[in-house]
CSV table of C-alpha atoms and ligand atoms in Angstrom, one decimal:
chain,number,residue,atom,x,y,z
F,1,MET,CA,-12.3,-38.3,31.1
F,2,LYS,CA,-9.4,-36.2,29.8
F,3,ARG,CA,-10.5,-33.0,28.2
F,4,VAL,CA,-9.4,-32.5,24.6
F,5,ALA,CA,-7.0,-29.5,24.5
F,6,LEU,CA,-8.7,-26.3,23.3
F,7,HIS,CA,-6.5,-25.8,20.2
F,8,TRP,CA,-7.5,-29.3,19.0
F,9,GLN,CA,-11.2,-28.5,19.6
F,10,ILE,CA,-10.7,-25.3,17.5
F,11,LEU,CA,-9.0,-27.2,14.8
F,12,VAL,CA,-11.8,-29.8,14.6
F,13,ALA,CA,-14.3,-27.0,14.5
F,14,LEU,CA,-12.4,-25.4,11.6
F,15,VAL,CA,-12.4,-28.6,9.6
F,16,LEU,CA,-16.1,-29.4,10.3
F,17,SER,CA,-17.1,-25.9,9.4
F,18,ILE,CA,-16.2,-26.4,5.7
F,19,PRO,CA,-18.7,-29.2,4.9
F,20,LEU,CA,-21.2,-27.6,7.3
F,21,GLY,CA,-20.9,-24.3,5.4
F,22,ILE,CA,-21.4,-26.1,2.0
F,23,PHE,CA,-24.3,-28.3,2.9
F,24,PHE,CA,-26.1,-26.1,5.4
F,25,GLY,CA,-25.5,-22.6,4.1
F,26,SER,CA,-28.2,-20.3,2.5
F,27,GLU,CA,-28.2,-22.5,-0.6
F,28,GLY,CA,-27.6,-25.8,1.1
F,29,LEU,CA,-29.9,-28.7,2.0
F,30,ILE,CA,-31.2,-26.9,5.1
F,31,ASP,CA,-30.5,-23.2,5.7
F,32,LEU,CA,-28.6,-23.0,9.0
F,33,SER,CA,-26.8,-19.7,8.1
F,34,GLY,CA,-28.8,-17.9,10.8
F,35,VAL,CA,-27.5,-20.3,13.5
F,36,PHE,CA,-23.9,-20.0,12.2
F,37,SER,CA,-24.2,-16.2,12.2
F,38,PHE,CA,-25.5,-16.2,15.8
F,39,MET,CA,-22.7,-18.5,17.0
F,40,GLY,CA,-20.0,-16.4,15.3
F,41,SER,CA,-21.4,-13.1,16.4
F,42,ILE,CA,-21.7,-14.0,20.1
F,43,PHE,CA,-18.0,-15.2,20.1
F,44,LEU,CA,-16.9,-12.0,18.3
F,45,ASN,CA,-18.9,-9.8,20.6
F,46,ALA,CA,-17.4,-11.5,23.6
F,47,LEU,CA,-13.9,-11.0,22.3
F,48,LYS,CA,-14.5,-7.3,21.4
F,49,MET,CA,-16.0,-6.8,24.8
F,50,ILE,CA,-12.7,-7.7,26.4
F,51,VAL,CA,-10.4,-5.8,24.1
F,52,VAL,CA,-10.7,-2.2,25.5
F,53,PRO,CA,-10.2,-2.9,29.2
F,54,LEU,CA,-7.6,-5.5,28.4
F,55,ILE,CA,-5.5,-3.1,26.3
F,56,ILE,CA,-5.7,-0.3,28.7
F,57,SER,CA,-4.9,-2.4,31.8
F,58,ALA,CA,-2.1,-4.3,29.9
F,59,ILE,CA,-0.4,-1.1,28.8
F,60,ILE,CA,-0.8,0.8,32.1
F,61,THR,CA,0.6,-2.1,34.1
F,62,GLY,CA,3.3,-2.8,31.6
F,63,VAL,CA,4.6,0.7,31.5
F,64,SER,CA,4.2,1.4,35.2
F,65,ASN,CA,6.1,-1.8,36.0
F,66,ILE,CA,9.1,-0.9,33.9
F,67,SER,CA,11.7,0.1,36.4
F,68,SER,CA,13.5,3.0,34.8
F,69,GLU,CA,12.7,5.8,32.3
F,70,LYS,CA,15.7,4.6,30.3
F,71,GLY,CA,14.3,1.1,30.2
F,72,PHE,CA,11.0,2.4,28.9
F,73,ALA,CA,12.6,4.4,26.1
F,74,ARG,CA,14.9,1.5,25.1
F,75,MET,CA,12.1,-1.1,24.9
F,76,GLY,CA,9.8,1.3,23.0
F,77,LEU,CA,12.5,2.0,20.4
F,78,LYS,CA,13.4,-1.7,20.0
F,79,THR,CA,9.8,-2.6,19.6
F,80,ILE,CA,9.1,0.0,17.0
F,81,LEU,CA,12.2,-0.8,15.0
F,82,TYR,CA,11.4,-4.5,15.0
F,83,TYR,CA,7.8,-3.8,13.8
F,84,LEU,CA,9.0,-1.4,11.0
F,85,PHE,CA,11.7,-3.8,9.9
F,86,THR,CA,9.5,-6.9,9.7
F,87,SER,CA,6.7,-5.1,7.9
F,88,PHE,CA,9.3,-3.8,5.4
F,89,ILE,CA,10.7,-7.3,4.8
F,90,ALA,CA,7.2,-8.6,4.3
F,91,ILE,CA,6.4,-6.0,1.7
F,92,LEU,CA,9.6,-6.7,-0.1
F,93,THR,CA,8.8,-10.4,-0.2
F,94,GLY,CA,5.4,-9.7,-1.8
F,95,LEU,CA,7.0,-7.2,-4.2
F,96,VAL,CA,9.6,-9.7,-5.4
F,97,LEU,CA,7.0,-12.5,-6.0
F,98,VAL,CA,4.5,-10.3,-7.7
F,99,ASN,CA,7.2,-9.0,-10.0
F,100,ILE,CA,8.4,-12.5,-10.9
F,101,PHE,CA,5.0,-14.2,-11.4
F,102,LYS,CA,2.9,-11.2,-12.6
F,103,PRO,CA,-0.6,-12.4,-11.7
F,104,GLY,CA,-2.1,-9.4,-13.4
F,105,ILE,CA,-0.8,-10.5,-16.8
F,106,ILE,CA,-2.5,-13.5,-18.4
F,107,SER,CA,-0.8,-15.0,-21.5
F,108,GLY,CA,1.2,-11.8,-22.0
F,109,VAL,CA,-1.9,-9.6,-22.0
F,110,PRO,CA,-3.0,-7.4,-19.0
F,111,ALA,CA,-5.9,-9.2,-17.4
F,112,ARG,CA,-8.2,-6.2,-17.3
F,113,GLU,CA,-10.8,-7.5,-19.8
F,114,VAL,CA,-10.7,-11.1,-18.6
F,115,LEU,CA,-11.2,-10.0,-15.0
F,116,ALA,CA,-14.1,-7.6,-16.0
F,117,LEU,CA,-13.0,-5.1,-13.3
F,118,SER,CA,-16.3,-4.3,-11.6
F,119,SER,CA,-17.2,-1.3,-9.6
F,120,LEU,CA,-18.1,-1.2,-5.9
F,121,THR,CA,-21.6,-0.4,-4.9
F,122,ALA,CA,-22.2,2.5,-2.6
F,123,GLU,CA,-23.2,0.1,0.1
F,124,GLN,CA,-19.8,-1.7,-0.1
F,125,MET,CA,-18.0,1.6,0.0
F,126,SER,CA,-19.8,2.9,3.1
F,127,ALA,CA,-19.3,-0.5,4.8
F,128,LEU,CA,-15.5,0.1,4.4
F,129,GLU,CA,-15.4,3.6,5.7
F,130,GLY,CA,-13.8,4.1,9.1
F,131,LYS,CA,-12.0,0.8,9.0
F,132,GLY,CA,-8.7,2.2,7.8
F,133,THR,CA,-7.1,5.5,7.1
F,134,ASN,CA,-8.5,8.0,4.7
F,135,GLU,CA,-5.3,10.1,4.7
F,136,ILE,CA,-1.9,9.1,5.9
F,137,PHE,CA,-1.8,12.0,8.3
F,138,THR,CA,-4.9,10.7,10.1
F,139,ILE,CA,-2.6,8.0,11.5
F,140,PHE,CA,-0.8,10.6,13.5
F,141,LEU,CA,-4.0,12.5,14.4
F,142,ARG,CA,-5.5,9.3,15.7
F,143,MET,CA,-2.7,9.0,18.2
F,144,VAL,CA,-4.2,12.0,20.1
F,145,PRO,CA,-7.9,11.4,20.2
F,146,PRO,CA,-9.9,14.4,21.4
F,147,ASN,CA,-12.1,12.1,23.4
F,148,ILE,CA,-10.8,8.8,24.8
F,149,PHE,CA,-14.2,7.4,25.5
F,150,LYS,CA,-15.3,8.0,22.0
F,151,ALA,CA,-12.0,6.4,20.8
F,152,ALA,CA,-12.7,3.4,23.0
F,153,SER,CA,-16.3,3.0,21.8
F,154,GLU,CA,-15.2,3.3,18.1
F,155,GLY,CA,-12.3,0.8,18.6
F,156,GLN,CA,-9.7,3.5,17.7
F,157,MET,CA,-6.9,1.6,19.5
F,158,LEU,CA,-4.0,3.9,18.5
F,159,GLY,CA,-5.5,6.8,20.6
F,160,LEU,CA,-6.2,4.5,23.6
F,161,ILE,CA,-2.6,3.2,23.4
F,162,THR,CA,-1.1,6.7,23.5
F,163,PHE,CA,-3.3,7.6,26.4
F,164,SER,CA,-2.6,4.4,28.4
F,165,LEU,CA,1.2,4.8,27.7
F,166,ILE,CA,1.1,8.3,29.1
F,167,PHE,CA,-1.1,7.3,32.0
F,168,GLY,CA,1.2,4.4,33.0
F,169,PHE,CA,4.2,6.6,32.7
F,170,PHE,CA,2.8,9.2,35.1
F,171,ILE,CA,1.8,6.5,37.7
F,172,ARG,CA,5.5,6.0,38.2
F,173,LYS,CA,5.9,9.7,39.1
F,174,LEU,CA,3.2,9.5,41.9
F,175,SER,CA,4.1,9.7,45.6
F,176,GLU,CA,4.5,6.2,47.2
F,177,ASN,CA,1.0,5.9,48.7
F,178,TYR,CA,-0.9,7.0,45.6
F,179,LYS,CA,1.4,4.9,43.4
F,180,SER,CA,0.8,1.6,45.3
F,181,VAL,CA,-3.0,2.1,45.1
F,182,GLN,CA,-2.9,2.7,41.4
F,183,LEU,CA,-0.5,-0.2,40.8
F,184,ASN,CA,-2.6,-2.6,42.8
F,185,PHE,CA,-5.8,-1.4,41.1
F,186,TRP,CA,-4.5,-1.8,37.5
F,187,ASN,CA,-2.7,-5.1,38.2
F,188,GLY,CA,-6.0,-6.4,39.6
F,189,VAL,CA,-8.0,-5.2,36.5
F,190,TYR,CA,-5.4,-6.9,34.3
F,191,ASP,CA,-5.7,-10.2,36.1
F,192,ILE,CA,-9.5,-10.0,35.9
F,193,MET,CA,-9.4,-9.4,32.2
F,194,LEU,CA,-7.1,-12.4,31.7
F,195,GLY,CA,-9.6,-14.5,33.7
F,196,ILE,CA,-12.5,-13.3,31.5
F,197,THR,CA,-10.4,-14.1,28.4
F,198,ASN,CA,-10.0,-17.7,29.6
F,199,LEU,CA,-13.8,-17.9,30.0
F,200,VAL,CA,-14.5,-16.5,26.5
F,201,MET,CA,-12.0,-18.9,25.0
F,202,ARG,CA,-14.0,-21.9,26.1
F,203,ILE,CA,-16.7,-21.0,23.5
F,204,ALA,CA,-14.0,-20.5,20.8
F,205,PRO,CA,-14.6,-23.8,19.0
F,206,LEU,CA,-18.3,-23.0,18.6
F,207,GLY,CA,-17.5,-19.4,17.5
F,208,VAL,CA,-15.0,-20.6,15.0
F,209,LEU,CA,-17.4,-23.1,13.6
F,210,GLY,CA,-20.0,-20.5,13.1
F,211,LEU,CA,-17.7,-17.9,11.6
F,212,VAL,CA,-16.0,-20.1,9.1
F,213,ALA,CA,-19.2,-22.1,8.1
F,214,LEU,CA,-20.8,-18.8,7.4
F,215,THR,CA,-17.9,-17.6,5.2
F,216,VAL,CA,-17.8,-20.8,3.3
F,217,SER,CA,-21.6,-20.7,2.7
F,218,GLN,CA,-21.4,-17.1,1.4
F,219,THR,CA,-18.2,-17.2,-0.7
F,220,GLY,CA,-18.3,-20.7,-2.0
F,221,PHE,CA,-15.2,-22.0,-3.9
F,222,ASP,CA,-16.0,-21.4,-7.5
F,223,SER,CA,-15.7,-17.6,-7.3
F,224,ILE,CA,-12.2,-18.0,-6.0
F,225,MET,CA,-10.9,-19.8,-9.1
F,226,PRO,CA,-10.3,-16.8,-11.5
F,227,LEU,CA,-8.2,-15.0,-8.9
F,228,LEU,CA,-6.3,-18.1,-7.9
F,229,LYS,CA,-2.9,-17.0,-9.2
F,230,PHE,CA,-3.1,-13.7,-7.3
F,231,ALA,CA,-4.3,-15.6,-4.2
F,232,LEU,CA,-1.5,-18.2,-4.5
F,233,ILE,CA,1.2,-15.5,-4.7
F,234,VAL,CA,-0.2,-13.8,-1.6
F,235,ILE,CA,-0.2,-17.2,0.2
F,236,ALA,CA,3.3,-18.1,-1.0
F,237,ALA,CA,4.7,-14.7,0.2
F,238,LEU,CA,2.9,-15.0,3.5
F,239,LEU,CA,4.3,-18.5,4.1
F,240,PHE,CA,7.8,-17.3,3.2
F,241,HIS,CA,7.5,-14.5,5.7
F,242,VAL,CA,6.3,-16.9,8.4
F,243,PHE,CA,8.6,-19.9,7.8
F,244,VAL,CA,11.7,-18.1,6.6
F,245,SER,CA,12.0,-14.4,7.5
F,246,THR,CA,10.4,-14.2,10.9
F,247,SER,CA,11.3,-17.8,11.9
F,248,LEU,CA,15.0,-17.0,11.3
F,249,MET,CA,14.7,-13.9,13.4
F,250,LEU,CA,12.8,-15.8,16.1
F,251,TYR,CA,15.5,-18.5,16.2
F,252,SER,CA,18.6,-16.2,16.1
F,253,LEU,CA,17.4,-13.2,18.1
F,254,GLY,CA,14.5,-14.6,20.1
F,255,LYS,CA,16.3,-17.9,21.0
F,256,MET,CA,13.1,-19.9,20.4
F,257,LYS,CA,12.5,-22.9,18.1
F,258,PRO,CA,10.0,-21.7,15.5
F,259,LEU,CA,7.9,-24.8,15.5
F,260,PHE,CA,7.7,-25.1,19.2
F,261,TYR,CA,6.7,-21.4,19.4
F,262,MET,CA,4.1,-21.9,16.7
F,263,LYS,CA,2.6,-24.7,18.7
F,264,ALA,CA,2.5,-22.5,21.8
F,265,MET,CA,0.8,-19.8,19.8
F,266,SER,CA,-1.6,-22.2,18.0
F,267,LYS,CA,-4.7,-21.0,19.8
F,268,ALA,CA,-4.0,-17.4,19.0
F,269,LEU,CA,-3.2,-18.2,15.4
F,270,LEU,CA,-6.3,-20.2,14.9
F,271,THR,CA,-8.4,-17.5,16.5
F,272,ALA,CA,-6.8,-14.9,14.3
F,273,PHE,CA,-7.5,-17.1,11.3
F,274,SER,CA,-11.2,-17.5,12.1
F,275,THR,CA,-12.0,-14.0,13.3
F,276,SER,CA,-9.8,-12.1,10.8
F,277,SER,CA,-9.2,-9.6,13.5
F,278,SER,CA,-5.9,-9.1,15.2
F,279,SER,CA,-7.4,-6.8,17.8
F,280,ALA,CA,-10.0,-9.4,18.8
F,281,THR,CA,-7.2,-12.0,19.0
F,282,LEU,CA,-5.1,-9.9,21.4
F,283,PRO,CA,-6.2,-11.6,24.6
F,284,GLU,CA,-5.1,-15.0,23.1
F,285,THR,CA,-1.9,-13.6,21.9
F,286,ILE,CA,-1.0,-12.4,25.4
F,287,GLU,CA,-2.0,-15.7,26.9
F,288,GLY,CA,0.1,-17.6,24.4
F,289,VAL,CA,3.4,-15.7,24.9
F,290,THR,CA,2.9,-15.7,28.6
F,291,GLN,CA,2.8,-19.5,28.6
F,292,VAL,CA,6.2,-19.7,26.9
F,293,GLY,CA,7.7,-17.5,29.5
F,294,VAL,CA,7.7,-14.0,28.0
F,295,PRO,CA,7.5,-11.7,31.0
F,296,LYS,CA,4.4,-9.6,31.6
F,297,ARG,CA,6.3,-6.3,31.4
F,298,VAL,CA,7.3,-7.1,27.9
F,299,SER,CA,4.1,-8.8,26.6
F,300,SER,CA,1.8,-6.1,28.0
F,301,PHE,CA,3.8,-3.4,26.2
F,302,VAL,CA,4.8,-5.1,23.0
F,303,LEU,CA,1.6,-7.0,22.1
F,304,PRO,CA,-1.1,-4.3,22.3
F,305,LEU,CA,1.2,-2.0,20.4
F,306,GLY,CA,1.8,-4.8,17.8
F,307,ALA,CA,-1.9,-5.6,17.4
F,308,THR,CA,-2.4,-2.1,16.4
F,309,ILE,CA,0.6,-1.0,14.4
F,310,ASN,CA,2.4,-4.1,13.3
F,311,MET,CA,0.6,-5.8,10.4
F,312,ASP,CA,3.1,-7.7,8.3
F,313,GLY,CA,0.5,-9.8,6.5
F,314,THR,CA,-1.6,-6.7,5.8
F,315,ALA,CA,1.4,-4.7,4.5
F,316,LEU,CA,2.4,-7.6,2.2
F,317,TYR,CA,-1.1,-8.1,0.9
F,318,GLU,CA,-1.6,-4.4,0.2
F,319,CYS,CA,1.5,-4.3,-1.9
F,320,VAL,CA,0.7,-7.4,-3.9
F,321,ALA,CA,-2.9,-6.3,-4.4
F,322,ALA,CA,-1.9,-2.9,-5.7
F,323,MET,CA,0.7,-4.3,-8.0
F,324,PHE,CA,-1.7,-6.9,-9.3
F,325,ILE,CA,-4.3,-4.3,-10.1
F,326,ALA,CA,-1.7,-2.1,-11.7
F,327,GLN,CA,-0.5,-5.0,-13.8
F,328,ALA,CA,-4.1,-5.9,-14.8
F,329,TYR,CA,-4.6,-2.4,-16.0
F,330,GLY,CA,-1.5,-2.7,-18.2
F,331,LEU,CA,0.4,0.1,-16.4
F,332,ASP,CA,4.1,0.5,-17.0
F,333,ILE,CA,5.1,0.1,-13.4
F,334,SER,CA,8.1,2.3,-12.8
F,335,PHE,CA,10.6,2.0,-9.9
F,336,GLY,CA,9.1,5.3,-8.5
F,337,MET,CA,5.7,3.8,-8.5
F,338,GLN,CA,6.8,0.6,-6.8
F,339,LEU,CA,8.6,2.8,-4.2
F,340,THR,CA,5.3,4.7,-3.6
F,341,ILE,CA,3.4,1.4,-3.2
F,342,VAL,CA,6.0,0.2,-0.7
F,343,LEU,CA,6.0,3.3,1.4
F,344,VAL,CA,2.2,3.8,1.4
F,345,ALA,CA,1.7,0.1,2.2
F,346,LEU,CA,4.1,0.4,5.2
F,347,LEU,CA,2.4,3.6,6.5
F,348,THR,CA,-1.2,2.4,6.0
F,349,SER,CA,-0.5,-1.0,7.6
F,350,ILE,CA,0.4,1.0,10.7
F,351,GLY,CA,-2.8,2.9,10.6
F,352,VAL,CA,-5.4,0.3,9.7
F,353,ALA,CA,-7.5,-1.2,12.5
F,354,GLY,CA,-7.1,-4.8,13.4
F,355,VAL,CA,-10.6,-5.7,12.1
F,356,PRO,CA,-11.8,-7.8,9.2
F,357,SER,CA,-11.2,-6.4,5.7
F,358,ALA,CA,-9.5,-3.3,7.1
F,359,SER,CA,-6.8,-3.5,4.3
F,360,LEU,CA,-9.4,-2.8,1.6
F,361,VAL,CA,-9.4,0.9,2.5
F,362,ALA,CA,-5.6,1.0,2.6
F,363,ILE,CA,-5.6,-0.5,-0.9
F,364,VAL,CA,-7.9,2.4,-2.0
F,365,ILE,CA,-5.3,4.9,-0.6
F,366,ILE,CA,-2.5,3.1,-2.5
F,367,LEU,CA,-4.5,3.0,-5.8
F,368,LYS,CA,-5.2,6.8,-5.4
F,369,ALA,CA,-1.5,7.4,-4.7
F,370,ILE,CA,-0.5,5.8,-8.0
F,371,GLY,CA,-3.5,7.2,-9.9
F,372,LEU,CA,-5.6,4.1,-10.5
F,373,PRO,CA,-9.4,4.1,-10.1
F,374,ASP,CA,-10.5,2.6,-6.8
F,375,THR,CA,-13.3,0.7,-8.6
F,376,ALA,CA,-10.6,-2.0,-9.2
F,377,LEU,CA,-11.1,-3.0,-5.6
F,378,GLY,CA,-14.2,-4.9,-6.6
F,379,LEU,CA,-11.9,-7.5,-8.0
F,380,ILE,CA,-10.1,-8.1,-4.8
F,381,LEU,CA,-13.3,-8.5,-2.8
F,382,VAL,CA,-13.9,-12.0,-4.2
F,383,VAL,CA,-10.9,-13.4,-2.6
F,384,ASP,CA,-10.5,-11.0,0.3
F,385,ARG,CA,-12.0,-13.0,3.1
F,386,PRO,CA,-9.9,-16.2,2.9
F,387,LEU,CA,-6.8,-14.1,2.4
F,388,ASP,CA,-7.8,-11.9,5.3
F,389,MET,CA,-7.9,-15.0,7.5
F,390,LEU,CA,-4.4,-15.8,6.5
F,391,ARG,CA,-2.9,-12.4,6.7
F,392,THR,CA,-4.4,-11.8,10.1
F,393,ALA,CA,-2.8,-15.0,11.4
F,394,VAL,CA,0.5,-13.7,10.0
F,395,ASN,CA,0.0,-10.3,11.7
F,396,VAL,CA,-0.5,-12.1,15.0
F,397,TRP,CA,2.4,-14.4,14.4
F,398,SER,CA,4.8,-11.5,13.8
F,399,ASP,CA,3.5,-9.7,16.9
F,400,SER,CA,4.2,-12.8,19.0
F,401,CYS,CA,7.7,-13.2,17.5
F,402,GLY,CA,8.3,-9.6,18.4
F,403,ALA,CA,7.4,-10.3,22.1
F,404,ALA,CA,9.9,-13.2,22.2
F,405,ILE,CA,12.7,-11.2,20.5
F,406,ILE,CA,12.3,-8.1,22.6
F,407,SER,CA,12.1,-10.3,25.7
F,408,ALA,CA,15.3,-12.1,24.8
F,409,SER,CA,17.1,-8.9,24.2
F,410,GLU,CA,15.8,-7.3,27.4
F,411,ASN,CA,17.1,-10.4,29.3
F,412,SER,CA,20.5,-10.2,27.8
F,413,GLN,CA,20.6,-6.5,28.5
F,414,SER,CA,19.7,-7.0,32.2
F,415,ASN,CA,22.2,-9.9,32.5
F,416,ASN,CA,25.0,-7.6,31.3
G,1,LIG,N1,-7.9,-8.3,9.3
G,1,LIG,C1,-6.6,-7.7,9.5
G,1,LIG,C2,-6.3,-7.7,11.0
G,1,LIG,O1,-7.1,-7.6,11.8
G,1,LIG,C3,-6.5,-6.4,8.9
G,1,LIG,C4,-6.5,-6.5,7.5
G,1,LIG,O2,-5.5,-6.8,6.8
G,1,LIG,O3,-7.6,-6.3,6.9
G,1,LIG,O4,-5.2,-7.9,11.3
């Protein structure tokens, strides 16, 4: 019998998870939330288990396989420029929509009272700590971790990336006999990690089913209603970014048909959607772009970097959320304040980790920067999870577009 393709299996799991979450959640007919939680956790654990060795081996092999120092610098610069540019465009898209539709104003009055801005409990605050950046400068400090093993165990990818980049760079300076041993070793580790990724993906449909059913059973749909306008604006801006901004770039610069590319990336996008973690999705993203012919030397450099520093969906969300709260408080939002929001959203989106709800801490930083109480964050929590699922998929989409675009430009450069 022909096996159903994995992305279809994941999609079916996703659809089934909604009624399952409603009828078999903690308040449903039978409480199966423990089972959902187990299925989801085992899948997430397995993904997280792969991430550190995969990132390290991907970057080391990627960098050490780049033929010249000039090639390395050129690709690095292009990648970073692409990431900054698309994040900036994403933020602007959000900013324009939030200014036009003003979700924080209801019938001409700031929505503060209607929304009953609630404060966060100490427990919620402590759960958020360590997921994002407390200060903007810590982004730079994280690039040089004092202890790489601690960075690895805490999932501080930025530090691991710096270390792996330098490590890979110096492999190329070794004498021939040491160099070939190192190259063989790291290429082997990388292949092993891809093999393990394939294995883990076989349980993806069950993991997705557990994760989404649990979310549905916990959040429900009623609580989403009051914040619907805010959520719809975020969704519209995210869709615009995916189907217009990045698709145009993918088509014109990456020489790829956006819908074809989206189909090739469907497994990664669905995994991002259900795990809300771009770091955990990285193995899938690498697999997806490899299938459409992006060479390893590009994907292994561009994608781990992207999963860490390129978060278009996150940047967009941070901007819309901060503007929404400012509107709800009835603030007179000056140009200067909007500029601050844009810049801080850009910087913090580089620094937040690719894990669920990481944006929330970044939003606190923005609120502080413009002088609003961070208790307003309680408001966002209600709709955060479903929006997190979407923005994470957008983060992963933009990373994968980056891989195609950088690959096309590297090709044209080497053909010249
Ligand atoms: N969950 C997002 C990611 O992993 C980060 C965030 O926006 O909270 O990409």
